[in-house]
Amino acid sequence: MDPEELLNENNNQKKESPLKSLEVDLRLYSESIREISVEIMVEGLSSYPIFVAHQHEVSLGELILDKEDLNTDWTIHASTLEEFVEKKIIKQELKQRFIDNYKNPHDFMCVFVIVPEGANFVFFPYGKE
């Protein structure tokens, strides 16, 4: 499934989806994000790391990759399922459903993509080592 399908971008618009540039940036950031994901799990902060991809100001998680510093299109913050529940982005009653759908964090990064039209989760595979 393409990320566009997850964000309901099937409305036949001619403009290029911002998700194309996100895919480029996620491939570039892949190894750094994987290292931080492992660190979050090893340190016992969470078994469910979530990375927030955005192009504007967001007060969620910790800044790890700044688009201004890296000359890219997307900024990435590191967060956790626990923070998403605490901030009520994921409702407590839907926490288990999220866990059930969470993909192996050693193979996929869980990315919460924020665009002007809304936000959604995407599981993006890490590059092959």
PDB file of N, CA and C in Angstrom, residues 15-95:
ATOM      1  N   LYS A  15      -1.251  18.292  -8.610  1.00  0.00           N
ATOM      2  CA  LYS A  15      -0.051  18.712  -7.895  1.00  0.00           C
ATOM      3  C   LYS A  15       0.642  17.509  -7.263  1.00  0.00           C
ATOM      4  N   GLU A  16       1.956  17.626  -7.161  1.00  0.00           N
ATOM      5  CA  GLU A  16       2.767  16.547  -6.584  1.00  0.00           C
ATOM      6  C   GLU A  16       2.476  16.420  -5.097  1.00  0.00           C
ATOM      7  N   SER A  17       2.297  15.214  -4.652  1.00  0.00           N
ATOM      8  CA  SER A  17       2.025  14.967  -3.242  1.00  0.00           C
ATOM      9  C   SER A  17       3.270  15.289  -2.413  1.00  0.00           C
ATOM     10  N   PRO A  18       3.077  15.928  -1.244  1.00  0.00           N
ATOM     11  CA  PRO A  18       4.229  16.175  -0.377  1.00  0.00           C
ATOM     12  C   PRO A  18       4.847  14.867   0.109  1.00  0.00           C
ATOM     13  N   LEU A  19       4.111  13.783  -0.017  1.00  0.00           N
ATOM     14  CA  LEU A  19       4.630  12.496   0.445  1.00  0.00           C
ATOM     15  C   LEU A  19       5.779  11.991  -0.417  1.00  0.00           C
ATOM     16  N   LYS A  20       5.889  12.491  -1.643  1.00  0.00           N
ATOM     17  CA  LYS A  20       7.029  12.107  -2.496  1.00  0.00           C
ATOM     18  C   LYS A  20       8.320  12.619  -1.862  1.00  0.00           C
ATOM     19  N   SER A  21       8.327  13.874  -1.425  1.00  0.00           N
ATOM     20  CA  SER A  21       9.530  14.411  -0.788  1.00  0.00           C
ATOM     21  C   SER A  21       9.759  13.753   0.574  1.00  0.00           C
ATOM     22  N   LEU A  22       8.682  13.352   1.250  1.00  0.00           N
ATOM     23  CA  LEU A  22       8.838  12.664   2.531  1.00  0.00           C
ATOM     24  C   LEU A  22       9.547  11.326   2.320  1.00  0.00           C
ATOM     25  N   GLU A  23       9.174  10.606   1.283  1.00  0.00           N
ATOM     26  CA  GLU A  23       9.816   9.328   1.003  1.00  0.00           C
ATOM     27  C   GLU A  23      11.324   9.521   0.786  1.00  0.00           C
ATOM     28  N   VAL A  24      11.700  10.554   0.042  1.00  0.00           N
ATOM     29  CA  VAL A  24      13.116  10.856  -0.196  1.00  0.00           C
ATOM     30  C   VAL A  24      13.829  11.131   1.131  1.00  0.00           C
ATOM     31  N   ASP A  25      13.216  11.963   1.964  1.00  0.00           N
ATOM     32  CA  ASP A  25      13.833  12.307   3.248  1.00  0.00           C
ATOM     33  C   ASP A  25      13.914  11.097   4.176  1.00  0.00           C
ATOM     34  N   LEU A  26      12.874  10.265   4.220  1.00  0.00           N
ATOM     35  CA  LEU A  26      12.902   9.096   5.101  1.00  0.00           C
ATOM     36  C   LEU A  26      13.996   8.123   4.682  1.00  0.00           C
ATOM     37  N   ARG A  27      14.220   7.998   3.397  1.00  0.00           N
ATOM     38  CA  ARG A  27      15.325   7.137   2.940  1.00  0.00           C
ATOM     39  C   ARG A  27      16.663   7.722   3.410  1.00  0.00           C
ATOM     40  N   LEU A  28      16.803   9.034   3.314  1.00  0.00           N
ATOM     41  CA  LEU A  28      18.025   9.703   3.761  1.00  0.00           C
ATOM     42  C   LEU A  28      18.208   9.560   5.278  1.00  0.00           C
ATOM     43  N   TYR A  29      17.132   9.709   6.030  1.00  0.00           N
ATOM     44  CA  TYR A  29      17.177   9.685   7.491  1.00  0.00           C
ATOM     45  C   TYR A  29      17.161   8.274   8.078  1.00  0.00           C
ATOM     46  N   SER A  30      16.928   7.269   7.256  1.00  0.00           N
ATOM     47  CA  SER A  30      16.618   5.911   7.712  1.00  0.00           C
ATOM     48  C   SER A  30      17.546   5.394   8.812  1.00  0.00           C
ATOM     49  N   GLU A  31      18.835   5.461   8.604  1.00  0.00           N
ATOM     50  CA  GLU A  31      19.769   4.884   9.577  1.00  0.00           C
ATOM     51  C   GLU A  31      19.737   5.645  10.897  1.00  0.00           C
ATOM     52  N   SER A  32      19.648   6.967  10.842  1.00  0.00           N
ATOM     53  CA  SER A  32      19.569   7.764  12.075  1.00  0.00           C
ATOM     54  C   SER A  32      18.300   7.444  12.847  1.00  0.00           C
ATOM     55  N   ILE A  33      17.194   7.330  12.133  1.00  0.00           N
ATOM     56  CA  ILE A  33      15.918   7.028  12.799  1.00  0.00           C
ATOM     57  C   ILE A  33      15.971   5.636  13.420  1.00  0.00           C
ATOM     58  N   ARG A  34      16.568   4.670  12.710  1.00  0.00           N
ATOM     59  CA  ARG A  34      16.667   3.311  13.262  1.00  0.00           C
ATOM     60  C   ARG A  34      17.482   3.322  14.564  1.00  0.00           C
ATOM     61  N   GLU A  35      18.590   4.045  14.576  1.00  0.00           N
ATOM     62  CA  GLU A  35      19.429   4.118  15.783  1.00  0.00           C
ATOM     63  C   GLU A  35      18.651   4.711  16.950  1.00  0.00           C
ATOM     64  N   ILE A  36      17.907   5.758  16.707  1.00  0.00           N
ATOM     65  CA  ILE A  36      17.133   6.403  17.770  1.00  0.00           C
ATOM     66  C   ILE A  36      16.006   5.484  18.233  1.00  0.00           C
ATOM     67  N   SER A  37      15.378   4.775  17.307  1.00  0.00           N
ATOM     68  CA  SER A  37      14.320   3.822  17.656  1.00  0.00           C
ATOM     69  C   SER A  37      14.860   2.753  18.608  1.00  0.00           C
ATOM     70  N   VAL A  38      16.006   2.191  18.264  1.00  0.00           N
ATOM     71  CA  VAL A  38      16.623   1.156  19.112  1.00  0.00           C
ATOM     72  C   VAL A  38      16.971   1.745  20.478  1.00  0.00           C
ATOM     73  N   GLU A  39      17.509   2.956  20.476  1.00  0.00           N
ATOM     74  CA  GLU A  39      17.855   3.625  21.735  1.00  0.00           C
ATOM     75  C   GLU A  39      16.626   3.801  22.627  1.00  0.00           C
ATOM     76  N   ILE A  40      15.511   4.224  22.052  1.00  0.00           N
ATOM     77  CA  ILE A  40      14.267   4.412  22.817  1.00  0.00           C
ATOM     78  C   ILE A  40      13.848   3.092  23.458  1.00  0.00           C
ATOM     79  N   MET A  41      13.956   1.993  22.700  1.00  0.00           N
ATOM     80  CA  MET A  41      13.545   0.686  23.227  1.00  0.00           C
ATOM     81  C   MET A  41      14.537   0.152  24.249  1.00  0.00           C
ATOM     82  N   VAL A  42      15.847   0.257  23.969  1.00  0.00           N
ATOM     83  CA  VAL A  42      16.876  -0.269  24.873  1.00  0.00           C
ATOM     84  C   VAL A  42      16.860   0.475  26.207  1.00  0.00           C
ATOM     85  N   GLU A  43      16.642   1.779  26.162  1.00  0.00           N
ATOM     86  CA  GLU A  43      16.613   2.569  27.398  1.00  0.00           C
ATOM     87  C   GLU A  43      15.310   2.387  28.174  1.00  0.00           C
ATOM     88  N   GLY A  44      14.379   1.616  27.612  1.00  0.00           N
ATOM     89  CA  GLY A  44      13.133   1.342  28.306  1.00  0.00           C
ATOM     90  C   GLY A  44      12.137   2.487  28.280  1.00  0.00           C
ATOM     91  N   LEU A  45      12.352   3.462  27.389  1.00  0.00           N
ATOM     92  CA  LEU A  45      11.422   4.588  27.307  1.00  0.00           C
ATOM     93  C   LEU A  45      10.088   4.139  26.732  1.00  0.00           C
ATOM     94  N   SER A  46      10.133   3.232  25.738  1.00  0.00           N
ATOM     95  CA  SER A  46       8.914   2.732  25.113  1.00  0.00           C
ATOM     96  C   SER A  46       9.247   1.541  24.222  1.00  0.00           C
ATOM     97  N   SER A  47       8.298   0.663  24.066  1.00  0.00           N
ATOM     98  CA  SER A  47       8.413  -0.420  23.076  1.00  0.00           C
ATOM     99  C   SER A  47       7.831   0.020  21.747  1.00  0.00           C
ATOM    100  N   TYR A  48       7.266   1.241  21.727  1.00  0.00           N
ATOM    101  CA  TYR A  48       6.568   1.733  20.538  1.00  0.00           C
ATOM    102  C   TYR A  48       7.039   3.145  20.171  1.00  0.00           C
ATOM    103  N   PRO A  49       8.240   3.255  19.581  1.00  0.00           N
ATOM    104  CA  PRO A  49       8.691   4.576  19.128  1.00  0.00           C
ATOM    105  C   PRO A  49       7.838   5.069  17.964  1.00  0.00           C
ATOM    106  N   ILE A  50       7.572   6.362  17.955  1.00  0.00           N
ATOM    107  CA  ILE A  50       6.821   7.011  16.875  1.00  0.00           C
ATOM    108  C   ILE A  50       7.633   8.231  16.443  1.00  0.00           C
ATOM    109  N   PHE A  51       7.784   8.396  15.135  1.00  0.00           N
ATOM    110  CA  PHE A  51       8.511   9.538  14.599  1.00  0.00           C
ATOM    111  C   PHE A  51       7.518  10.471  13.916  1.00  0.00           C
ATOM    112  N   VAL A  52       7.589  11.733  14.262  1.00  0.00           N
ATOM    113  CA  VAL A  52       6.651  12.739  13.764  1.00  0.00           C
ATOM    114  C   VAL A  52       7.323  13.499  12.626  1.00  0.00           C
ATOM    115  N   ALA A  53       6.736  13.408  11.419  1.00  0.00           N
ATOM    116  CA  ALA A  53       7.268  14.111  10.243  1.00  0.00           C
ATOM    117  C   ALA A  53       6.368  15.304   9.951  1.00  0.00           C
ATOM    118  N   HIS A  54       6.981  16.481   9.841  1.00  0.00           N
ATOM    119  CA  HIS A  54       6.190  17.691   9.615  1.00  0.00           C
ATOM    120  C   HIS A  54       7.024  18.728   8.887  1.00  0.00           C
ATOM    121  N   GLN A  55       6.345  19.754   8.390  1.00  0.00           N
ATOM    122  CA  GLN A  55       7.024  20.847   7.691  1.00  0.00           C
ATOM    123  C   GLN A  55       6.780  22.184   8.370  1.00  0.00           C
ATOM    124  N   HIS A  56       6.103  22.181   9.498  1.00  0.00           N
ATOM    125  CA  HIS A  56       5.774  23.402  10.230  1.00  0.00           C
ATOM    126  C   HIS A  56       6.211  23.224  11.674  1.00  0.00           C
ATOM    127  N   GLU A  57       5.721  24.031  12.578  1.00  0.00           N
ATOM    128  CA  GLU A  57       6.046  23.905  13.992  1.00  0.00           C
ATOM    129  C   GLU A  57       5.138  22.882  14.652  1.00  0.00           C
ATOM    130  N   VAL A  58       5.738  21.990  15.425  1.00  0.00           N
ATOM    131  CA  VAL A  58       4.980  20.950  16.131  1.00  0.00           C
ATOM    132  C   VAL A  58       5.565  20.818  17.531  1.00  0.00           C
ATOM    133  N   SER A  59       4.699  20.749  18.523  1.00  0.00           N
ATOM    134  CA  SER A  59       5.180  20.559  19.897  1.00  0.00           C
ATOM    135  C   SER A  59       4.821  19.142  20.349  1.00  0.00           C
ATOM    136  N   LEU A  60       5.497  18.192  19.750  1.00  0.00           N
ATOM    137  CA  LEU A  60       5.249  16.782  20.034  1.00  0.00           C
ATOM    138  C   LEU A  60       6.574  16.054  19.896  1.00  0.00           C
ATOM    139  N   GLY A  61       6.982  15.369  20.941  1.00  0.00           N
ATOM    140  CA  GLY A  61       8.243  14.643  20.888  1.00  0.00           C
ATOM    141  C   GLY A  61       9.443  15.565  20.966  1.00  0.00           C
ATOM    142  N   GLU A  62      10.617  14.982  20.669  1.00  0.00           N
ATOM    143  CA  GLU A  62      11.882  15.704  20.711  1.00  0.00           C
ATOM    144  C   GLU A  62      12.434  15.852  19.302  1.00  0.00           C
ATOM    145  N   LEU A  63      12.922  17.029  18.974  1.00  0.00           N
ATOM    146  CA  LEU A  63      13.519  17.272  17.669  1.00  0.00           C
ATOM    147  C   LEU A  63      14.756  16.387  17.503  1.00  0.00           C
ATOM    148  N   ILE A  64      14.803  15.626  16.386  1.00  0.00           N
ATOM    149  CA  ILE A  64      16.002  14.822  16.118  1.00  0.00           C
ATOM    150  C   ILE A  64      16.644  15.173  14.775  1.00  0.00           C
ATOM    151  N   LEU A  65      15.847  15.555  13.776  1.00  0.00           N
ATOM    152  CA  LEU A  65      16.378  15.890  12.456  1.00  0.00           C
ATOM    153  C   LEU A  65      15.667  17.149  11.955  1.00  0.00           C
ATOM    154  N   ASP A  66      16.408  18.236  11.867  1.00  0.00           N
ATOM    155  CA  ASP A  66      15.819  19.528  11.502  1.00  0.00           C
ATOM    156  C   ASP A  66      16.033  19.806  10.014  1.00  0.00           C
ATOM    157  N   LYS A  67      14.938  20.037   9.299  1.00  0.00           N
ATOM    158  CA  LYS A  67      15.026  20.285   7.852  1.00  0.00           C
ATOM    159  C   LYS A  67      15.876  21.504   7.520  1.00  0.00           C
ATOM    160  N   GLU A  68      15.892  22.501   8.405  1.00  0.00           N
ATOM    161  CA  GLU A  68      16.696  23.707   8.168  1.00  0.00           C
ATOM    162  C   GLU A  68      18.188  23.374   8.236  1.00  0.00           C
ATOM    163  N   ASP A  69      18.580  22.593   9.233  1.00  0.00           N
ATOM    164  CA  ASP A  69      19.985  22.218   9.393  1.00  0.00           C
ATOM    165  C   ASP A  69      20.456  21.269   8.300  1.00  0.00           C
ATOM    166  N   LEU A  70      19.549  20.392   7.848  1.00  0.00           N
ATOM    167  CA  LEU A  70      19.930  19.337   6.903  1.00  0.00           C
ATOM    168  C   LEU A  70      19.601  19.670   5.450  1.00  0.00           C
ATOM    169  N   ASN A  71      18.970  20.829   5.232  1.00  0.00           N
ATOM    170  CA  ASN A  71      18.579  21.248   3.882  1.00  0.00           C
ATOM    171  C   ASN A  71      17.686  20.197   3.206  1.00  0.00           C
ATOM    172  N   THR A  72      16.670  19.755   3.949  1.00  0.00           N
ATOM    173  CA  THR A  72      15.698  18.785   3.441  1.00  0.00           C
ATOM    174  C   THR A  72      14.307  19.402   3.551  1.00  0.00           C
ATOM    175  N   ASP A  73      13.273  18.634   3.197  1.00  0.00           N
ATOM    176  CA  ASP A  73      11.908  19.170   3.210  1.00  0.00           C
ATOM    177  C   ASP A  73      11.141  18.900   4.505  1.00  0.00           C
ATOM    178  N   TRP A  74      11.586  17.903   5.273  1.00  0.00           N
ATOM    179  CA  TRP A  74      10.823  17.455   6.437  1.00  0.00           C
ATOM    180  C   TRP A  74      11.662  17.473   7.702  1.00  0.00           C
ATOM    181  N   THR A  75      11.043  17.880   8.802  1.00  0.00           N
ATOM    182  CA  THR A  75      11.646  17.803  10.132  1.00  0.00           C
ATOM    183  C   THR A  75      11.060  16.579  10.823  1.00  0.00           C
ATOM    184  N   ILE A  76      11.896  15.902  11.607  1.00  0.00           N
ATOM    185  CA  ILE A  76      11.469  14.691  12.311  1.00  0.00           C
ATOM    186  C   ILE A  76      11.660  14.883  13.810  1.00  0.00           C
ATOM    187  N   HIS A  77      10.630  14.536  14.559  1.00  0.00           N
ATOM    188  CA  HIS A  77      10.691  14.490  16.019  1.00  0.00           C
ATOM    189  C   HIS A  77      10.535  13.033  16.443  1.00  0.00           C
ATOM    190  N   ALA A  78      11.155  12.669  17.559  1.00  0.00           N
ATOM    191  CA  ALA A  78      10.994  11.326  18.124  1.00  0.00           C
ATOM    192  C   ALA A  78       9.998  11.406  19.267  1.00  0.00           C
ATOM    193  N   SER A  79       9.073  10.449  19.286  1.00  0.00           N
ATOM    194  CA  SER A  79       8.068  10.395  20.334  1.00  0.00           C
ATOM    195  C   SER A  79       7.810   8.928  20.670  1.00  0.00           C
ATOM    196  N   THR A  80       6.766   8.708  21.450  1.00  0.00           N
ATOM    197  CA  THR A  80       6.410   7.349  21.867  1.00  0.00           C
ATOM    198  C   THR A  80       4.895   7.206  21.905  1.00  0.00           C
ATOM    199  N   LEU A  81       4.450   5.973  21.899  1.00  0.00           N
ATOM    200  CA  LEU A  81       3.020   5.699  22.057  1.00  0.00           C
ATOM    201  C   LEU A  81       2.509   6.331  23.344  1.00  0.00           C
ATOM    202  N   GLU A  82       3.298   6.246  24.395  1.00  0.00           N
ATOM    203  CA  GLU A  82       2.871   6.776  25.686  1.00  0.00           C
ATOM    204  C   GLU A  82       2.594   8.276  25.620  1.00  0.00           C
ATOM    205  N   GLU A  83       3.446   9.031  24.912  1.00  0.00           N
ATOM    206  CA  GLU A  83       3.209  10.472  24.768  1.00  0.00           C
ATOM    207  C   GLU A  83       1.947  10.724  23.944  1.00  0.00           C
ATOM    208  N   PHE A  84       1.733   9.920  22.895  1.00  0.00           N
ATOM    209  CA  PHE A  84       0.539  10.084  22.056  1.00  0.00           C
ATOM    210  C   PHE A  84      -0.731   9.837  22.864  1.00  0.00           C
ATOM    211  N   VAL A  85      -0.688   8.871  23.778  1.00  0.00           N
ATOM    212  CA  VAL A  85      -1.853   8.599  24.627  1.00  0.00           C
ATOM    213  C   VAL A  85      -2.010   9.726  25.647  1.00  0.00           C
ATOM    214  N   GLU A  86      -0.896  10.141  26.251  1.00  0.00           N
ATOM    215  CA  GLU A  86      -0.929  11.213  27.248  1.00  0.00           C
ATOM    216  C   GLU A  86      -1.509  12.501  26.658  1.00  0.00           C
ATOM    217  N   LYS A  87      -1.139  12.810  25.407  1.00  0.00           N
ATOM    218  CA  LYS A  87      -1.622  14.033  24.760  1.00  0.00           C
ATOM    219  C   LYS A  87      -2.952  13.814  24.031  1.00  0.00           C
ATOM    220  N   LYS A  88      -3.510  12.630  24.199  1.00  0.00           N
ATOM    221  CA  LYS A  88      -4.830  12.275  23.653  1.00  0.00           C
ATOM    222  C   LYS A  88      -4.901  12.311  22.126  1.00  0.00           C
ATOM    223  N   ILE A  89      -3.731  12.101  21.474  1.00  0.00           N
ATOM    224  CA  ILE A  89      -3.717  11.951  20.022  1.00  0.00           C
ATOM    225  C   ILE A  89      -4.230  10.554  19.687  1.00  0.00           C
ATOM    226  N   ILE A  90      -3.837   9.588  20.525  1.00  0.00           N
ATOM    227  CA  ILE A  90      -4.401   8.234  20.474  1.00  0.00           C
ATOM    228  C   ILE A  90      -5.235   8.089  21.740  1.00  0.00           C
ATOM    229  N   LYS A  91      -6.512   7.818  21.561  1.00  0.00           N
ATOM    230  CA  LYS A  91      -7.394   7.661  22.714  1.00  0.00           C
ATOM    231  C   LYS A  91      -7.022   6.395  23.484  1.00  0.00           C
ATOM    232  N   GLN A  92      -7.143   6.464  24.803  1.00  0.00           N
ATOM    233  CA  GLN A  92      -6.813   5.330  25.674  1.00  0.00           C
ATOM    234  C   GLN A  92      -7.511   4.052  25.210  1.00  0.00           C
ATOM    235  N   GLU A  93      -8.780   4.177  24.809  1.00  0.00           N
ATOM    236  CA  GLU A  93      -9.530   2.983  24.399  1.00  0.00           C
ATOM    237  C   GLU A  93      -9.070   2.418  23.051  1.00  0.00           C
ATOM    238  N   LEU A  94      -8.274   3.193  22.293  1.00  0.00           N
ATOM    239  CA  LEU A  94      -7.755   2.708  21.003  1.00  0.00           C
ATOM    240  C   LEU A  94      -6.277   2.314  21.080  1.00  0.00           C
ATOM    241  N   LYS A  95      -5.701   2.415  22.265  1.00  0.00           N
ATOM    242  CA  LYS A  95      -4.285   2.097  22.438  1.00  0.00           C
ATOM    243  C   LYS A  95      -3.983   0.655  22.014  1.00  0.00           C
TER     244      LYS A  95
END
